[in-house]
CSV table of C-alpha atoms and ligand atoms in Angstrom, one decimal:
chain,number,residue,atom,x,y,z
A,163,UNK,CA,131.1,105.6,70.6
A,164,UNK,CA,130.2,107.9,73.8
A,165,UNK,CA,131.9,111.7,73.5
A,166,UNK,CA,132.4,113.8,76.5
A,167,UNK,CA,129.4,115.9,75.9
A,168,UNK,CA,126.8,113.2,76.3
A,169,UNK,CA,128.5,111.6,79.2
A,170,UNK,CA,128.2,115.1,81.2
A,171,UNK,CA,124.6,115.1,79.7
A,172,UNK,CA,123.6,111.6,81.1
A,173,UNK,CA,125.4,112.5,84.7
A,174,UNK,CA,123.1,115.6,84.4
A,175,UNK,CA,120.3,114.1,84.3
A,176,UNK,CA,120.4,110.7,86.9
A,177,UNK,CA,118.4,112.8,89.3
A,178,UNK,CA,115.5,112.1,86.9
A,179,UNK,CA,113.5,109.8,87.3
A,180,UNK,CA,111.2,106.1,85.7
A,181,UNK,CA,107.9,105.7,86.1
A,182,UNK,CA,107.0,102.4,84.3
A,183,UNK,CA,103.8,102.3,83.9
A,184,UNK,CA,101.6,99.0,84.3
A,185,UNK,CA,98.3,98.2,82.6
A,186,UNK,CA,96.9,94.9,81.7
A,187,UNK,CA,95.8,94.5,77.5
A,188,UNK,CA,92.9,93.3,76.4
A,189,UNK,CA,94.1,89.5,75.6
A,190,UNK,CA,92.5,86.5,75.9
A,191,UNK,CA,92.3,83.9,77.0
A,192,UNK,CA,94.0,85.3,79.9
A,193,UNK,CA,95.1,89.4,80.0
A,194,UNK,CA,99.0,89.9,79.3
A,195,UNK,CA,100.6,92.9,81.1
A,196,UNK,CA,101.9,95.7,79.2
A,197,UNK,CA,103.7,98.9,80.0
A,198,UNK,CA,106.4,102.0,78.9
A,199,UNK,CA,108.2,104.5,80.5
A,200,UNK,CA,107.3,108.3,81.5
A,201,UNK,CA,110.5,110.8,83.0
A,202,UNK,CA,109.4,113.1,84.9
A,203,UNK,CA,111.6,115.5,86.7
A,204,UNK,CA,114.1,114.8,89.7
A,205,UNK,CA,111.6,116.8,92.4
A,206,UNK,CA,109.1,113.6,92.2
A,207,UNK,CA,108.2,112.5,95.7
A,208,UNK,CA,107.4,108.9,94.9
A,209,UNK,CA,103.9,109.4,95.6
A,210,UNK,CA,100.9,108.1,93.9
A,211,UNK,CA,99.0,111.5,93.9
A,212,UNK,CA,102.1,112.8,91.6
A,213,UNK,CA,101.9,110.5,88.7
A,214,UNK,CA,99.5,112.0,85.8
A,215,UNK,CA,96.7,110.0,84.3
A,216,UNK,CA,98.5,108.7,80.8
A,217,UNK,CA,96.4,107.6,77.4
A,218,UNK,CA,97.4,104.8,75.1
A,219,UNK,CA,97.1,103.2,71.8
A,220,UNK,CA,94.2,100.9,72.9
A,221,UNK,CA,93.7,99.4,69.0
A,222,UNK,CA,97.2,98.0,69.7
A,223,UNK,CA,96.1,95.8,73.0
A,224,UNK,CA,92.6,94.5,71.6
A,225,UNK,CA,91.3,97.2,74.2
A,226,UNK,CA,89.8,99.7,71.4
A,227,UNK,CA,89.0,100.3,67.8
A,228,UNK,CA,91.1,102.8,65.4
A,229,UNK,CA,88.9,105.2,64.6
A,230,UNK,CA,88.4,106.1,68.9
A,231,UNK,CA,91.8,104.2,69.7
A,232,UNK,CA,92.8,106.4,73.3
A,233,UNK,CA,92.5,104.4,76.9
A,234,UNK,CA,93.6,105.9,79.5
A,235,UNK,CA,95.9,104.6,82.5
A,236,UNK,CA,95.3,106.0,86.0
A,237,UNK,CA,98.1,105.2,88.2
A,238,UNK,CA,96.7,103.2,91.5
A,239,UNK,CA,99.9,101.5,93.1
A,240,UNK,CA,103.5,102.5,93.3
A,241,UNK,CA,106.4,101.0,94.4
A,242,UNK,CA,110.5,101.0,94.1
A,243,UNK,CA,111.8,99.8,91.0
A,244,UNK,CA,115.3,98.8,92.8
A,245,UNK,CA,116.2,96.6,89.2
A,246,UNK,CA,116.7,100.1,87.5
A,247,UNK,CA,118.3,102.9,87.9
A,248,UNK,CA,116.4,105.9,89.3
A,249,UNK,CA,112.8,104.0,88.8
A,250,UNK,CA,109.1,103.4,90.1
A,251,UNK,CA,106.2,100.6,89.0
A,252,UNK,CA,103.3,102.6,88.2
A,253,UNK,CA,100.1,100.1,88.4
A,254,UNK,CA,97.3,101.4,86.5
A,255,UNK,CA,94.1,100.2,85.9
A,256,UNK,CA,92.4,101.2,82.2
A,257,UNK,CA,89.6,103.8,82.0
A,258,UNK,CA,87.6,104.6,78.7
A,259,UNK,CA,87.9,107.9,77.0
A,260,UNK,CA,84.9,109.1,79.2
A,261,UNK,CA,86.5,107.8,82.4
A,262,UNK,CA,84.7,105.1,82.7
A,263,UNK,CA,86.0,101.5,83.7
A,264,UNK,CA,86.9,100.0,81.0
A,265,UNK,CA,85.6,96.4,80.4
A,266,UNK,CA,89.2,94.9,80.7
A,267,UNK,CA,89.5,96.5,84.5
A,268,UNK,CA,88.8,93.9,86.7
A,269,UNK,CA,89.8,95.8,89.6
A,270,UNK,CA,86.9,98.2,88.8
A,271,UNK,CA,84.6,95.3,90.0
A,272,UNK,CA,86.4,94.9,93.4
A,273,UNK,CA,83.4,95.9,95.9
A,274,UNK,CA,85.0,96.7,98.6
A,275,UNK,CA,86.2,100.5,99.3
A,276,UNK,CA,87.1,99.8,103.0
A,277,UNK,CA,89.6,96.8,102.9
A,278,UNK,CA,87.7,94.8,105.0
A,279,UNK,CA,88.4,92.1,103.0
A,280,UNK,CA,92.7,90.3,103.3
A,281,UNK,CA,94.0,88.2,101.0
A,282,UNK,CA,96.6,85.7,100.8
A,283,UNK,CA,97.4,84.6,97.0
A,284,UNK,CA,99.8,81.6,96.4
A,285,UNK,CA,101.1,82.0,92.6
A,286,UNK,CA,102.5,79.0,91.4
A,287,UNK,CA,104.2,78.9,87.5
A,288,UNK,CA,106.2,77.4,85.6
A,289,UNK,CA,109.4,78.1,84.2
A,290,UNK,CA,110.0,77.3,80.4
A,291,UNK,CA,112.9,77.0,78.0
A,292,UNK,CA,111.9,78.4,75.2
A,293,UNK,CA,113.9,76.3,73.2
A,294,UNK,CA,112.0,73.1,74.1
A,295,UNK,CA,109.1,74.6,74.9
A,296,UNK,CA,109.6,72.4,77.8
A,297,UNK,CA,109.7,73.0,82.1
A,298,UNK,CA,113.1,74.1,82.8
A,299,UNK,CA,114.4,70.3,84.2
A,300,UNK,CA,112.6,68.3,81.5
A,301,UNK,CA,114.7,66.3,78.8
A,302,UNK,CA,114.1,67.5,75.7
A,303,UNK,CA,112.9,64.0,74.7
A,304,UNK,CA,111.3,62.0,77.4
A,305,UNK,CA,110.4,62.8,81.2
A,306,UNK,CA,112.4,63.7,84.1
A,307,UNK,CA,112.4,61.6,87.2
A,308,UNK,CA,108.4,61.2,88.1
A,309,UNK,CA,106.9,63.7,91.1
A,310,UNK,CA,108.6,63.5,94.4
A,311,UNK,CA,111.8,65.3,95.0
A,312,UNK,CA,110.5,68.7,93.5
A,313,UNK,CA,108.8,69.9,96.1
A,314,UNK,CA,110.3,72.0,98.4
A,315,UNK,CA,113.6,70.4,97.2
A,316,UNK,CA,116.9,71.1,96.6
A,317,UNK,CA,119.8,70.2,94.6
A,318,UNK,CA,120.6,69.5,91.3
A,319,UNK,CA,118.3,68.1,88.9
A,320,UNK,CA,115.6,68.4,91.5
A,321,UNK,CA,115.0,72.7,92.3
A,322,UNK,CA,115.6,73.6,88.8
A,323,UNK,CA,116.2,77.7,87.9
A,324,UNK,CA,116.2,78.8,91.5
A,325,UNK,CA,119.0,81.8,90.8
A,326,UNK,CA,116.4,83.6,88.5
A,327,UNK,CA,113.4,82.4,91.3
A,328,UNK,CA,115.9,84.3,94.1
A,329,UNK,CA,116.7,87.5,92.5
A,330,UNK,CA,113.1,87.9,91.7
A,331,UNK,CA,112.6,87.4,95.5
A,332,UNK,CA,114.9,90.3,96.4
A,333,UNK,CA,113.3,92.1,93.7
A,334,UNK,CA,110.3,91.8,95.0
A,335,UNK,CA,111.2,92.3,98.8
A,336,UNK,CA,113.1,95.6,97.3
A,337,UNK,CA,110.0,97.2,96.4
A,338,UNK,CA,108.5,97.2,99.1
A,339,UNK,CA,105.7,94.2,98.0
A,340,UNK,CA,104.4,92.1,100.9
A,341,UNK,CA,105.9,88.9,99.6
A,342,UNK,CA,105.7,85.8,102.0
A,343,UNK,CA,107.6,83.3,100.8
A,344,UNK,CA,108.4,81.0,98.3
A,345,UNK,CA,108.9,77.9,97.4
A,346,UNK,CA,109.8,75.2,94.4
A,347,UNK,CA,107.0,73.3,93.5
A,348,UNK,CA,105.6,69.1,92.5
A,349,UNK,CA,106.3,69.3,89.4
A,350,UNK,CA,110.2,70.4,88.0
A,351,UNK,CA,110.3,73.7,86.9
A,352,UNK,CA,107.1,75.1,88.9
A,353,UNK,CA,108.1,77.3,91.9
A,354,UNK,CA,104.9,79.5,93.7
A,355,UNK,CA,105.4,83.0,95.5
A,356,UNK,CA,103.0,83.8,97.9
A,357,UNK,CA,101.7,87.8,98.5
A,358,UNK,CA,99.6,88.9,101.3
A,359,UNK,CA,97.3,92.2,101.6
A,360,UNK,CA,94.6,94.3,103.8
A,361,UNK,CA,92.6,95.2,101.0
A,362,UNK,CA,91.5,93.4,97.7
A,363,UNK,CA,93.0,95.7,95.8
A,364,UNK,CA,96.2,95.9,97.2
A,365,UNK,CA,96.6,92.1,96.7
A,366,UNK,CA,95.8,92.2,93.5
A,367,UNK,CA,97.6,95.4,92.2
A,368,UNK,CA,101.1,93.9,94.0
A,369,UNK,CA,100.6,90.0,92.6
A,370,UNK,CA,100.1,91.8,89.0
A,371,UNK,CA,103.5,94.0,90.0
A,372,UNK,CA,105.5,90.2,91.4
A,373,UNK,CA,104.5,88.5,87.8
A,374,UNK,CA,105.6,91.9,86.1
A,375,UNK,CA,108.8,91.6,87.8
A,376,UNK,CA,109.0,87.6,87.4
A,377,UNK,CA,108.6,88.1,83.1
A,378,UNK,CA,110.9,91.1,83.3
A,379,UNK,CA,113.7,89.0,85.2
A,380,UNK,CA,113.3,86.0,83.1
A,381,UNK,CA,114.2,87.5,80.1
A,382,UNK,CA,117.5,88.3,81.7
A,383,UNK,CA,118.2,84.5,81.4
A,384,UNK,CA,116.5,83.5,78.5
A,385,UNK,CA,114.2,81.7,80.1
A,386,UNK,CA,109.8,81.9,79.9
A,387,UNK,CA,107.3,82.3,82.4
A,388,UNK,CA,104.6,79.7,81.8
A,389,UNK,CA,101.3,80.9,83.8
A,390,UNK,CA,98.8,78.2,81.7
A,391,UNK,CA,97.3,75.9,84.9
A,392,UNK,CA,98.2,72.5,83.3
A,393,UNK,CA,101.1,73.2,81.0
A,394,UNK,CA,102.4,69.3,81.2
A,395,UNK,CA,99.1,66.7,80.2
A,396,UNK,CA,99.5,63.8,82.4
A,397,UNK,CA,100.8,62.9,86.0
A,398,UNK,CA,101.9,66.2,86.8
A,399,UNK,CA,100.5,68.1,88.6
A,400,UNK,CA,98.8,71.7,87.5
A,401,UNK,CA,99.2,75.4,88.5
A,402,UNK,CA,97.4,77.3,91.0
A,403,UNK,CA,96.5,80.4,92.6
A,404,UNK,CA,95.2,79.5,96.1
A,405,UNK,CA,93.1,82.4,97.1
A,406,UNK,CA,93.5,83.2,101.3
A,407,UNK,CA,90.7,85.4,102.7
A,408,UNK,CA,89.2,86.8,105.3
A,409,UNK,CA,87.0,89.7,106.5
A,410,UNK,CA,86.3,90.8,110.0
A,411,UNK,CA,83.4,88.3,109.8
A,412,UNK,CA,85.9,85.2,109.5
A,413,UNK,CA,88.7,86.8,111.7
A,414,UNK,CA,86.2,86.6,114.8
A,415,UNK,CA,83.6,84.2,114.2
A,416,UNK,CA,84.8,82.1,117.2
A,417,UNK,CA,82.3,79.9,115.5
A,418,UNK,CA,82.8,76.8,113.1
A,419,UNK,CA,78.8,77.1,112.2
A,420,UNK,CA,79.8,80.7,110.7
A,421,UNK,CA,82.3,79.3,109.0
A,422,UNK,CA,80.3,76.2,107.2
A,423,UNK,CA,77.0,79.0,106.5
A,424,UNK,CA,79.8,81.6,104.8
A,425,UNK,CA,81.3,78.1,102.6
A,426,UNK,CA,77.4,77.1,102.2
A,427,UNK,CA,77.2,80.4,100.3
A,428,UNK,CA,79.9,79.4,97.9
A,429,UNK,CA,77.8,76.3,97.1
A,430,UNK,CA,74.9,78.4,94.8
A,431,UNK,CA,77.8,80.2,93.4
A,432,UNK,CA,80.3,77.4,91.6
A,433,UNK,CA,79.6,78.9,87.8
A,434,UNK,CA,79.8,82.4,88.7
A,435,UNK,CA,83.1,81.5,90.5
A,436,UNK,CA,85.3,79.3,87.9
A,437,UNK,CA,84.1,81.8,85.2
A,438,UNK,CA,87.3,83.7,86.5
A,439,UNK,CA,89.2,81.8,88.0
A,440,UNK,CA,91.5,80.7,85.1
A,441,UNK,CA,90.6,79.5,81.8
A,442,UNK,CA,91.4,76.0,80.9
A,443,UNK,CA,91.1,75.0,84.4
A,444,UNK,CA,89.0,71.9,84.2
A,445,UNK,CA,92.2,70.6,83.3
A,446,UNK,CA,93.5,71.2,86.4
A,447,UNK,CA,90.6,70.7,88.8
A,448,UNK,CA,90.7,66.7,88.0
A,449,UNK,CA,89.8,65.8,91.4
A,450,UNK,CA,93.6,64.3,91.2
A,451,UNK,CA,97.2,66.1,92.4
A,452,UNK,CA,95.3,67.8,95.1
A,453,UNK,CA,92.6,69.4,93.3
A,454,UNK,CA,88.5,69.0,93.6
A,455,UNK,CA,86.7,68.2,90.5
A,456,UNK,CA,85.4,71.2,88.5
A,457,UNK,CA,81.9,69.7,88.8
A,458,UNK,CA,81.6,69.1,92.9
A,459,UNK,CA,82.1,71.8,95.1
A,460,UNK,CA,83.0,70.5,98.5
A,461,UNK,CA,84.7,71.7,101.3
A,462,UNK,CA,86.8,70.7,104.7
A,463,UNK,CA,89.0,71.2,108.1
A,464,UNK,CA,92.3,70.3,106.0
A,465,UNK,CA,91.9,68.8,102.9
A,466,UNK,CA,93.4,69.6,99.8
A,467,UNK,CA,91.2,67.6,97.6
A,468,UNK,CA,88.4,69.9,98.5
A,469,UNK,CA,86.9,73.1,96.3
A,470,UNK,CA,87.5,75.1,100.1
A,471,UNK,CA,90.0,74.3,102.7
A,472,UNK,CA,89.4,75.3,106.2
A,473,UNK,CA,92.9,75.7,107.6
A,474,UNK,CA,94.3,73.9,110.9
A,475,UNK,CA,95.0,77.5,111.9
A,476,UNK,CA,91.7,78.2,111.8
A,477,UNK,CA,90.2,75.5,114.0
A,478,UNK,CA,93.0,75.8,116.4
A,479,UNK,CA,92.1,79.6,116.6
A,480,UNK,CA,88.8,78.3,117.8
A,481,UNK,CA,86.9,79.0,114.8
A,482,UNK,CA,88.5,82.9,114.1
A,483,UNK,CA,90.8,83.0,110.7
A,484,UNK,CA,90.9,82.4,107.3
A,485,UNK,CA,89.2,79.9,104.6
A,486,UNK,CA,91.0,78.7,101.1
A,487,UNK,CA,89.7,78.7,98.3
A,488,UNK,CA,91.5,76.0,96.1
A,489,UNK,CA,90.1,76.4,92.7
A,490,UNK,CA,91.7,79.7,91.1
A,491,UNK,CA,94.7,78.8,89.2
A,492,UNK,CA,97.9,80.5,87.8
A,493,UNK,CA,96.6,82.5,85.4
A,494,UNK,CA,93.3,83.9,87.3
A,495,UNK,CA,93.2,88.1,87.7
A,496,UNK,CA,93.8,88.5,91.5
A,497,UNK,CA,91.1,91.3,90.9
A,498,UNK,CA,88.2,89.3,89.4
A,499,UNK,CA,88.6,86.4,92.3
A,500,UNK,CA,89.0,88.8,94.6
A,501,UNK,CA,86.1,90.2,93.5
A,502,UNK,CA,83.7,87.3,93.7
A,503,UNK,CA,84.9,86.1,96.4
A,504,UNK,CA,84.0,89.3,98.3
A,505,UNK,CA,80.5,89.3,96.8
A,506,UNK,CA,79.5,86.0,97.7
A,507,UNK,CA,80.3,86.2,100.8
A,508,UNK,CA,79.3,89.3,101.5
A,509,UNK,CA,75.1,88.3,99.8
B,398,ADP,P1,99.3,76.2,102.0
B,398,ADP,O1,101.3,76.5,101.1
B,398,ADP,O2,99.5,75.5,103.2
B,398,ADP,O3,98.5,76.2,101.4
B,398,ADP,P2,100.9,79.0,102.4
B,398,ADP,O4,101.3,79.4,103.2
B,398,ADP,O5,101.6,79.3,100.9
B,398,ADP,O6,99.9,77.7,102.4
B,398,ADP,O7,100.1,80.4,101.8
B,398,ADP,C1,98.9,80.7,103.0
B,398,ADP,C2,98.7,82.2,103.0
B,398,ADP,O8,97.5,82.4,103.7
B,398,ADP,C3,100.0,83.2,103.1
B,398,ADP,O9,99.8,83.6,101.9
B,398,ADP,C4,99.1,84.1,104.2
B,398,ADP,O10,98.9,85.2,104.3
B,398,ADP,C5,97.2,84.0,104.2
B,398,ADP,N1,96.9,84.2,105.2
B,398,ADP,C6,97.1,83.7,106.7
B,398,ADP,N2,96.5,84.9,107.2
B,398,ADP,C7,95.1,84.8,106.6
B,398,ADP,C8,94.0,85.9,106.6
B,398,ADP,N3,93.7,85.9,108.3
B,398,ADP,N4,93.2,86.6,106.1
B,398,ADP,C9,93.8,86.1,104.5
B,398,ADP,N5,94.8,85.6,103.9
B,398,ADP,C10,95.9,85.1,105.0
B,399,MN,MN1,103.5,107.0,70.1
B,400,MN,MN1,101.6,77.1,99.1
B,401,MN,MN1,101.6,75.5,96.6
B,402,MN,MN1,97.3,76.9,99.4
C-alpha cells in the first residue's frame, strides 16, 4: 500500500521530466528499436540542445563485443510524448566510443546537410494477433473474404483494429509529427500512415518515432505490429514504404526531360537501391499486386506497376513536382532509403 509520504513524494516529483531515448539496434535483417528512460530536472526546456549524450551496453543489442561494450547515444530529434505524463521522446544516433558513426547508423549516411531533399514516406504495416500469428481479421483456420472490400473500407470485418490505428494517429499529431494521413490497406488488418518532412534526416526521424509509438500503442491492445513485406503468401498484398521525394531541381524543373533523366539515373543503380529497400523484397516485388518485378526497372506516369511512378501531380504542374519510388518495403530503414536516393539523384 502507498503511504501518505509516498503520495506526497510522488506529487513533488511530478514536475521532473522523462526523456525516452530511442535508438536502432544491430538486429538483422531489420533493425529493432530500443529505448530507455532518463529523468531530468523540472527546469528542462524541451530543447534538443539540453539533452545530454548517453550510453548503453552494445553487447546486449548486437552492436558491440562484451569487452568494450559502450556505445554512445547522440540525441538528434525531440518531441513531446502526449501519452505519458511529463515526457518527451528523444530519437538518437548510435556512435562508437570514439564518436564515429556506428555501422548500424543509417542516418549518418545521408548526404544532404542543407535539407534540400523533401521526403514523404507511406508506411504500410500489418496488425497481427499474437495468439494466431495471423493478421487481425483472419480466422484461425482458412482465410477471410478475398481482397477488395478492405482498402479504405468501413464496417466490422472490413476495417479491423481501427481503435488502435486512431489512437496512434492522435499520439503522432500530439507529438508534433508531420503525419499527413492514414488509410486502411488492401489486405485485411493492413494499414498505412504517411509522414512528410523537408529534410531526409527529419523524415527518417519522424518515421522511426511513429513506428516506436505504433509498437508501444499496440502493447496496450495485446496486438503485434508485423513489419514484414509479405506476411501472408499468395494473393494478398505485401507491405511497402513508398518513398516520395523531390529536390530543388525536380520541384522547379518544368521539364519532362529532366524527370526522365533523373529516372534514368536510377536504372544503373538498381542493385544499390534494392540492397537497402528492405529484406525479402523479392517476395513482394513480383510484378503483381501493384508492384514492378524486382528484376526490372521501369517508370511511368501514374503507373502503379512501375518501379518509379511519376505522379499525376507532377504532370499537372507542368512537369515540376516529385517522384515516387515504389520499391522500398515496410521493413526498410527510411534513413538508408533516403541516403541512396539522394546519392543517385545527385550523381
Ligand atoms: P498514394 O497512395 O497515391 O501513392 P499518398 O497520398 O499516400 O499517395 O502519399 C503521397 C506522398 O507524397 C505524401 O506523403 C506527400 O507528402 C508526398 N509528397 C507530396 N509532394 C511531395 C514533394 N514535393 N516532395 C516529396 N514528397 C511529396
Ligand atoms: Mn545498467
Ligand atoms: Mn498511400
Ligand atoms: Mn499504400
Ligand atoms: Mn504510394
